[in-house]
Coordinates of C-alpha atoms (C1' of nucleotides) in Angstrom, one line a residue:
Chain A
X1 CA -5.8 -5.7 0.1
X2 CA -7.2 -2.7 1.8
X3 CA -6.6 0.0 -0.8
X4 CA -9.2 -1.6 -3.0
X5 CA -11.7 -1.4 -0.2
X6 CA -10.8 2.2 0.6
X7 CA -11.4 3.0 -3.1
X8 CA -14.7 1.2 -3.0
X9 CA -15.8 3.2 0.1
X10 CA -14.8 6.4 -1.6
X11 CA -16.5 5.6 -4.9
X12 CA -19.6 4.5 -3.1
X13 CA -19.8 8.0 -1.6
X14 CA -19.3 9.6 -5.0
X15 CA -17.9 8.6 -8.4
X16 CA -14.6 10.1 -9.3
X17 CA -11.6 10.0 -11.7
X18 CA -8.3 8.6 -10.5
X19 CA -7.0 12.1 -10.1
X20 CA -10.0 13.1 -7.9
X21 CA -9.5 10.0 -5.8
X22 CA -5.9 10.9 -5.3
X23 CA -7.0 14.3 -4.0
X24 CA -9.4 12.6 -1.6
X25 CA -6.6 10.4 -0.4
X26 CA -4.7 13.5 0.3
X27 CA -7.5 14.8 2.5
X28 CA -10.6 13.1 4.1
X29 CA -10.0 9.4 3.6
X30 CA -6.3 10.0 3.3
X31 CA -6.0 11.0 7.0
X32 CA -6.4 7.3 7.7
X33 CA -5.2 5.7 4.6
X34 CA -2.5 7.2 2.3
X35 CA -2.2 6.3 -1.4
X36 CA -0.3 7.9 -4.3
X37 CA -1.9 8.6 -7.6
X38 CA 0.4 6.0 -9.3
X39 CA -0.8 3.4 -7.0
X40 CA -4.5 4.4 -7.4
X41 CA -4.3 4.3 -11.2
X42 CA -2.8 0.8 -11.1
X43 CA -5.4 -0.5 -8.6
X44 CA -8.3 1.1 -10.5
X45 CA -7.1 -0.7 -13.7
X46 CA -7.1 -4.0 -11.9
X47 CA -10.5 -3.3 -10.3
X48 CA -12.1 -2.5 -13.7
X49 CA -10.8 -5.8 -15.1
X50 CA -12.3 -7.5 -12.0
X51 CA -15.6 -5.7 -12.6
X52 CA -15.9 -3.9 -9.2
X53 CA -15.7 -0.5 -10.9
X54 CA -16.7 0.8 -14.4
X55 CA -15.2 3.9 -16.1
X56 CA -16.7 6.4 -18.5
X57 CA -14.6 8.8 -20.5
X58 CA -15.6 12.5 -19.9
X59 CA -14.4 15.1 -22.3
X60 CA -13.7 18.5 -20.9
X61 CA -12.7 21.7 -22.7
X62 CA -9.6 23.5 -21.6
X63 CA -8.7 20.5 -19.5
X64 CA -7.5 17.0 -20.2
X65 CA -10.2 14.3 -20.6
X66 CA -10.8 12.2 -17.6
X67 CA -12.0 8.7 -16.8
X68 CA -14.7 8.8 -14.2
X69 CA -15.0 5.6 -12.2
X70 CA -18.2 4.4 -10.6
X71 CA -18.8 1.5 -8.3
X72 CA -20.7 -1.4 -9.9
X73 CA -23.2 -3.8 -8.3
X74 CA -20.5 -6.4 -8.0
X75 CA -18.3 -3.8 -6.2
X76 CA -21.1 -2.8 -3.9
X77 CA -21.6 -6.5 -3.0
X78 CA -17.9 -6.9 -2.3
X79 CA -18.0 -3.8 -0.1
X80 CA -20.9 -4.9 2.0
X81 CA -19.4 -8.4 2.3
X82 CA -16.1 -6.8 3.5
X83 CA -17.7 -4.4 6.1
X84 CA -19.3 -7.5 7.7
X85 CA -16.0 -9.2 8.1
X86 CA -14.1 -9.0 11.4
X87 CA -11.2 -6.6 11.3
X88 CA -7.9 -8.1 12.4
X89 CA -6.0 -6.3 15.1
X90 CA -3.6 -3.7 13.7
X91 CA -0.1 -3.7 14.9
X92 CA 1.2 -0.3 15.7
X93 CA 4.4 0.5 14.0
X94 CA 6.4 3.5 14.9
X95 CA 9.9 4.5 13.8
X96 CA 9.8 7.1 16.5
X97 CA 9.3 4.5 19.2
X98 CA 12.3 2.5 17.9
X99 CA 14.4 5.7 18.0
X100 CA 13.1 6.6 21.5
X101 CA 14.4 3.3 22.8
X102 CA 17.9 4.3 21.8
X103 CA 17.5 7.7 23.4
X104 CA 20.6 7.3 25.6
X105 CA 22.7 7.5 22.4
X106 CA 21.2 10.8 21.4
X107 CA 22.2 14.4 22.2
X108 CA 19.6 15.6 24.7
X109 CA 19.1 19.0 23.1
X110 CA 18.6 17.4 19.6
X111 CA 16.2 14.9 21.0
X112 CA 14.2 17.6 22.8
X113 CA 14.0 19.5 19.6
X114 CA 12.7 16.5 17.7
X115 CA 10.1 15.7 20.3
X116 CA 9.0 19.4 20.3
X117 CA 8.6 19.3 16.5
X118 CA 6.5 16.2 16.8
X119 CA 4.4 17.9 19.5
X120 CA 3.7 20.8 17.2
X121 CA 2.6 18.4 14.4
X122 CA 0.1 16.7 16.7
X123 CA -1.2 20.0 17.9
X124 CA -1.7 21.3 14.4
X125 CA -3.4 18.1 13.2
X126 CA -5.7 18.1 16.2
X127 CA -6.7 21.7 15.5
X128 CA -7.4 20.7 11.9
X129 CA -9.6 17.8 13.0
X130 CA -11.4 20.0 15.4
X131 CA -12.1 22.5 12.7
X132 CA -13.5 19.8 10.4
X133 CA -15.6 18.5 13.2
X134 CA -17.2 21.9 13.9
X135 CA -17.7 22.4 10.2
X136 CA -19.2 19.1 9.2
X137 CA -20.7 17.8 12.5
X138 CA -21.6 20.9 14.6
X139 CA -24.0 18.8 16.8
X140 CA -22.5 15.4 17.7
X141 CA -25.8 14.3 19.2
X142 CA -27.6 14.9 15.9
X143 CA -25.4 13.2 13.4
X144 CA -27.4 11.3 10.8
X145 CA -26.8 7.5 10.4
X146 CA -25.2 8.0 7.0
X147 CA -22.8 10.6 8.4
X148 CA -22.0 8.7 11.6
X149 CA -19.1 6.7 10.0
X150 CA -17.3 9.9 9.0
X151 CA -17.9 11.5 12.3
X152 CA -16.5 8.5 14.3
X153 CA -13.5 8.2 12.0
X154 CA -12.7 11.8 12.7
X155 CA -13.1 11.2 16.4
X156 CA -10.7 8.3 16.2
X157 CA -8.2 10.6 14.6
X158 CA -8.6 13.2 17.3
X159 CA -8.2 10.6 20.1
X160 CA -5.0 9.3 18.4
X161 CA -3.5 12.8 18.0
X162 CA -4.3 13.7 21.6
X163 CA -2.6 10.5 22.7
X164 CA 0.4 11.4 20.6
X165 CA 0.5 14.8 22.1
X166 CA 0.2 13.5 25.7
X167 CA 3.1 11.2 24.9
X168 CA 5.3 14.0 23.8
X169 CA 4.5 16.0 26.9
X170 CA 5.4 13.0 29.1
X171 CA 8.7 12.5 27.2
X172 CA 9.6 16.1 27.6
X173 CA 8.8 16.0 31.3
X174 CA 10.9 13.0 31.8
X175 CA 13.8 14.5 29.9
X176 CA 13.7 17.5 32.1
X177 CA 13.8 15.5 35.4
X178 CA 16.7 13.4 34.2
X179 CA 18.6 16.5 33.2
X180 CA 17.8 18.0 36.5
X181 CA 19.1 15.0 38.4
X182 CA 22.3 14.8 36.4
X183 CA 23.2 18.4 37.2
Chain B
X1 CA 14.7 1.6 6.0
X2 CA 13.7 1.3 9.6
X3 CA 14.0 -2.4 10.2
X4 CA 17.8 -2.1 9.9
X5 CA 17.8 0.5 12.6
X6 CA 15.5 -1.5 14.8
X7 CA 17.9 -4.4 14.5
X8 CA 20.8 -2.1 15.3
X9 CA 19.0 -0.9 18.5
X10 CA 18.3 -4.4 19.5
X11 CA 21.9 -5.7 18.9
X12 CA 23.3 -2.6 20.7
X13 CA 21.4 -3.8 23.7
X14 CA 22.7 -7.4 23.3
X15 CA 24.2 -9.5 20.6
X16 CA 21.9 -12.2 19.2
X17 CA 21.3 -14.8 16.5
X18 CA 18.7 -14.2 13.8
X19 CA 16.4 -16.5 15.7
X20 CA 16.8 -14.7 18.9
X21 CA 16.2 -11.4 17.2
X22 CA 13.0 -12.8 15.7
X23 CA 11.9 -13.7 19.3
X24 CA 12.5 -10.2 20.5
X25 CA 10.5 -8.9 17.5
X26 CA 7.7 -11.0 18.8
X27 CA 7.9 -9.3 22.2
X28 CA 9.5 -6.1 23.5
X29 CA 10.7 -4.3 20.4
X30 CA 8.0 -6.1 18.4
X31 CA 5.2 -4.3 20.2
X32 CA 6.2 -1.3 18.1
X33 CA 7.8 -2.8 15.1
X34 CA 6.9 -6.3 13.7
X35 CA 9.3 -8.4 11.6
X36 CA 9.2 -12.0 10.5
X37 CA 12.3 -14.2 10.8
X38 CA 12.5 -14.5 7.0
X39 CA 12.8 -10.8 6.8
X40 CA 15.3 -10.5 9.6
X41 CA 17.6 -13.1 8.1
X42 CA 17.5 -11.3 4.8
X43 CA 18.3 -7.9 6.3
X44 CA 21.0 -9.3 8.6
X45 CA 22.8 -10.7 5.5
X46 CA 22.6 -7.4 3.8
X47 CA 23.9 -5.6 6.9
X48 CA 26.8 -8.0 7.3
X49 CA 27.8 -7.3 3.8
X50 CA 27.6 -3.6 4.6
X51 CA 29.7 -4.0 7.7
X52 CA 27.2 -2.7 10.3
X53 CA 27.1 -6.1 12.0
X54 CA 29.5 -9.1 12.3
X55 CA 28.6 -12.7 12.9
X56 CA 30.3 -15.5 14.8
X57 CA 29.4 -19.1 14.4
X58 CA 28.5 -20.7 17.8
X59 CA 28.4 -24.4 18.0
X60 CA 25.9 -26.0 20.4
X61 CA 25.4 -29.6 21.5
X62 CA 21.9 -31.0 21.2
X63 CA 20.9 -27.9 19.3
X64 CA 21.6 -26.5 15.8
X65 CA 24.6 -24.2 15.5
X66 CA 23.8 -20.5 15.4
X67 CA 25.2 -17.4 14.0
X68 CA 25.5 -14.7 16.7
X69 CA 25.5 -11.2 15.3
X70 CA 27.1 -8.2 17.0
X71 CA 26.9 -4.6 16.2
X72 CA 30.2 -3.2 14.8
X73 CA 31.8 0.2 15.3
X74 CA 30.4 1.2 11.9
X75 CA 27.0 0.0 12.9
X76 CA 27.2 2.0 16.2
X77 CA 28.2 5.1 14.2
X78 CA 25.2 4.7 11.9
X79 CA 22.9 4.2 14.9
X80 CA 24.0 7.4 16.7
X81 CA 23.8 9.3 13.4
X82 CA 20.3 8.0 12.9
X83 CA 19.0 8.8 16.4
X84 CA 20.1 12.4 15.9
X85 CA 18.1 12.6 12.7
X86 CA 14.6 14.2 12.8
X87 CA 11.8 11.7 12.6
X88 CA 9.3 12.3 9.9
X89 CA 5.6 12.4 10.9
X90 CA 4.1 9.0 10.7
X91 CA 0.8 8.7 8.9
X92 CA -1.7 6.6 10.8
X93 CA -3.1 3.9 8.7
X94 CA -6.1 2.0 9.8
X95 CA -8.2 -0.6 8.0
X96 CA -10.7 -0.3 10.8
X97 CA -11.2 3.4 10.1
X98 CA -11.8 2.8 6.4
X99 CA -14.4 0.2 7.4
X100 CA -16.0 2.4 10.0
X101 CA -16.6 5.0 7.4
X102 CA -18.8 2.6 5.5
X103 CA -20.7 1.6 8.7
X104 CA -24.1 2.4 7.2
X105 CA -23.6 -0.6 4.9
X106 CA -23.1 -3.0 7.8
X107 CA -25.4 -5.0 9.9
X108 CA -25.6 -3.2 13.3
X109 CA -25.2 -6.4 15.4
X110 CA -22.2 -7.6 13.5
X111 CA -20.6 -4.3 13.7
X112 CA -21.2 -4.0 17.4
X113 CA -19.6 -7.5 17.8
X114 CA -16.6 -6.4 15.8
X115 CA -16.1 -3.3 17.9
X116 CA -16.5 -5.3 21.1
X117 CA -13.8 -7.7 20.0
X118 CA -11.5 -4.8 19.3
X119 CA -12.3 -3.4 22.6
X120 CA -11.2 -6.6 24.4
X121 CA -8.0 -6.7 22.4
X122 CA -7.1 -3.1 23.6
X123 CA -8.0 -4.0 27.2
X124 CA -5.8 -7.1 27.1
X125 CA -2.8 -5.3 25.6
X126 CA -3.2 -2.5 28.0
X127 CA -3.1 -5.0 30.9
X128 CA -0.1 -6.6 29.5
X129 CA 1.7 -3.3 29.2
X130 CA 0.8 -2.4 32.7
X131 CA 2.2 -5.7 34.0
X132 CA 5.5 -5.0 32.1
X133 CA 5.6 -1.5 33.5
X134 CA 5.2 -2.8 37.1
X135 CA 7.7 -5.5 36.6
X136 CA 10.5 -3.5 34.9
X137 CA 9.9 0.0 36.0
X138 CA 8.2 -0.2 39.4
X139 CA 9.2 3.4 40.3
X140 CA 8.7 5.7 37.2
X141 CA 10.4 8.6 39.1
X142 CA 13.6 6.5 39.5
X143 CA 14.1 5.1 36.0
X144 CA 17.8 5.1 35.1
X145 CA 18.9 7.1 32.0
X146 CA 19.7 3.9 30.1
X147 CA 16.3 2.4 30.9
X148 CA 14.4 5.6 30.2
X149 CA 13.9 4.9 26.5
X150 CA 12.3 1.5 27.1
X151 CA 10.1 3.0 29.8
X152 CA 8.9 5.8 27.5
X153 CA 8.2 3.5 24.6
X154 CA 6.1 1.4 26.9
X155 CA 4.2 4.5 28.0
X156 CA 3.6 5.4 24.4
X157 CA 2.1 1.9 23.9
X158 CA -0.2 2.4 26.9
X159 CA -1.4 5.8 25.7
X160 CA -2.1 4.4 22.3
X161 CA -4.0 1.4 23.6
X162 CA -6.0 3.6 26.0
X163 CA -7.0 5.9 23.1
X164 CA -8.0 2.9 21.1
X165 CA -10.1 1.7 23.9
X166 CA -11.8 5.1 24.4
X167 CA -12.5 5.1 20.7
X168 CA -14.3 1.8 20.9
X169 CA -16.4 3.0 23.8
X170 CA -17.4 6.1 22.0
X171 CA -18.4 4.1 18.9
X172 CA -20.5 1.7 21.0
X173 CA -22.1 4.6 22.7
X174 CA -23.0 6.3 19.4
X175 CA -24.3 3.0 18.0
X176 CA -26.7 2.7 20.9
X177 CA -28.1 6.2 20.7
X178 CA -28.7 5.8 16.9
X179 CA -30.5 2.5 17.5
X180 CA -32.5 4.0 20.2
X181 CA -33.6 6.9 18.0
X182 CA -34.6 4.6 15.2
X183 CA -36.9 2.5 17.3
Chain C
dA1 C1' 7.9 34.2 -16.8
dG2 C1' 7.3 30.8 -13.4
dA3 C1' 4.5 28.1 -10.4
dA4 C1' 0.7 25.4 -9.5
dC5 C1' -3.1 22.7 -11.1
dC6 C1' -5.4 19.2 -14.1
dA7 C1' -4.8 14.6 -15.8
dT8 C1' -2.8 9.9 -16.7
dG9 C1' 0.3 6.9 -16.8
dT10 C1' 5.3 3.5 -16.9
dA11 C1' 9.5 1.6 -14.8
dA12 C1' 12.5 0.4 -11.2
dT13 C1' 13.3 -0.8 -6.8
dG14 C1' 12.4 -1.9 -2.1
dC15 C1' 9.7 -3.6 1.8
dG16 C1' 6.8 -7.2 3.7
dT17 C1' 4.0 -11.5 3.7
dT18 C1' 3.1 -16.2 2.7
dA19 C1' 4.4 -20.6 1.4
dC20 C1' 7.9 -23.9 1.2
dA21 C1' 11.9 -26.6 3.0
dT22 C1' 14.7 -29.2 6.5
dG23 C1' 15.9 -31.6 10.7
dA24 C1' 17.2 -32.5 15.5
dT25 C1' 15.6 -32.0 20.5
dT26 C1' 12.6 -31.3 24.2
dT27 C1' 8.2 -31.3 26.5
dC28 C1' 3.5 -32.9 27.2
Chain D
dG1 C1' 3.1 -40.2 19.6
dA2 C1' 2.3 -35.3 18.8
dA3 C1' 3.4 -30.7 19.4
dA4 C1' 6.5 -27.1 20.4
dT5 C1' 11.1 -25.2 20.3
dC6 C1' 15.6 -24.3 18.2
dA7 C1' 17.7 -22.8 14.0
dT8 C1' 18.3 -21.1 9.2
dG9 C1' 17.1 -20.2 5.0
dT10 C1' 14.8 -19.8 -0.4
dA11 C1' 11.1 -18.5 -3.7
dA12 C1' 7.2 -16.1 -5.2
dC13 C1' 4.3 -12.6 -5.0
dG14 C1' 2.0 -8.3 -3.7
dC15 C1' 2.1 -3.7 -1.9
dA16 C1' 4.3 0.9 -1.7
dT17 C1' 7.6 4.5 -2.9
dT18 C1' 10.4 7.2 -6.0
dA19 C1' 11.7 8.6 -10.3
dC20 C1' 10.6 9.6 -14.9
dA21 C1' 7.4 11.2 -18.6
dT22 C1' 4.0 14.3 -21.0
dG23 C1' 1.4 18.4 -22.0
dG24 C1' -2.2 21.9 -21.7
dT25 C1' -4.3 25.7 -18.5
dT26 C1' -4.8 29.0 -15.0
dC27 C1' -3.1 31.9 -11.5
dT28 C1' 0.4 35.3 -9.6

DNA sequence: AGAACCATGTAATGCGTTACATGATTTC
DNA sequence: GAAATCATGTAACGCATTACATGGTTCT
């Protein structure tokens, strides 16, 4: 049940409405954990019943009212209990890998185009992470303890994207040599 | 609906019973796409109704009978259609990343132990992949076109594990410097 | 005038995990 | 004698996605 914990982490950083949380899950946190607004509203409801979060109705003019959720003491307790818990190994799951395995059934040009597209996506995401890093953590040696988590998560994303990029290059290289050998 | 395609890829390589497929999903294919036997049986049933696979009952002595599934022409068509389809970008989803972000709430020693455990897991998996690579693809420059997919998938796994390992090392390094600064 | 943003939800369906169920054979 | 392997499933539940629904405001 990790979405609940992701929400707790986000609300511990700053209280927010369901809508605002959904926006965050599109950006910062969402780079490593996606969630739709529908799902977030549902889980927030459950968590309020459970007492981990509390909401306050905020009226706005010219905009719909919103329910701003804050983490409660009980939620904070649950969160620190959870961070002290060992994290189980995460299985990697890749549709692309499954498809790669059946590459001999594919048209080489189509496949090359697909890998190229993927390569561009990795490059763009990497550039985006790098921009965030420069903006928020200009000096990696001087990151405050509170900000260290965010920095390290970003670094993890960068390493993952770089690995994906290297993989694409290796695939493209192999496709070329095979083609060359066939001709 | 990628499990169906993973099953088609596996059956295209060799016909198998649900049980045997489940074993494969524990090993080779399963390194990149996990599935339980319950799920596999369910999906196989659906796929047989849909005509992508066909089963034949094989009686055995001293062992339970088994239903051996084979890919059909229609299944093969669907498979080659699918491999020609662009693969959508896969969001990375990591409970560990969420937890990392809240690292300031954790006890440093506990956290260090958790990261160390994770580091060992990556190291072991990497060694396992490397052993597979040496066994099945001793000469990367001479991989046959049929085997290329399997080789490249393995390489992807190795790159991902290496990135995970590097991440752990970077986290441990940062935790040390922060501790050092505090004292 | 149309698109995008703000804001909150319900309903249906599908995907995945966990628990339960059975029973013979082989290996330690 | 106990544990693991072979073999196939059902049932319950939870997590996630997609579609549907509403309605005002701001930007282009």
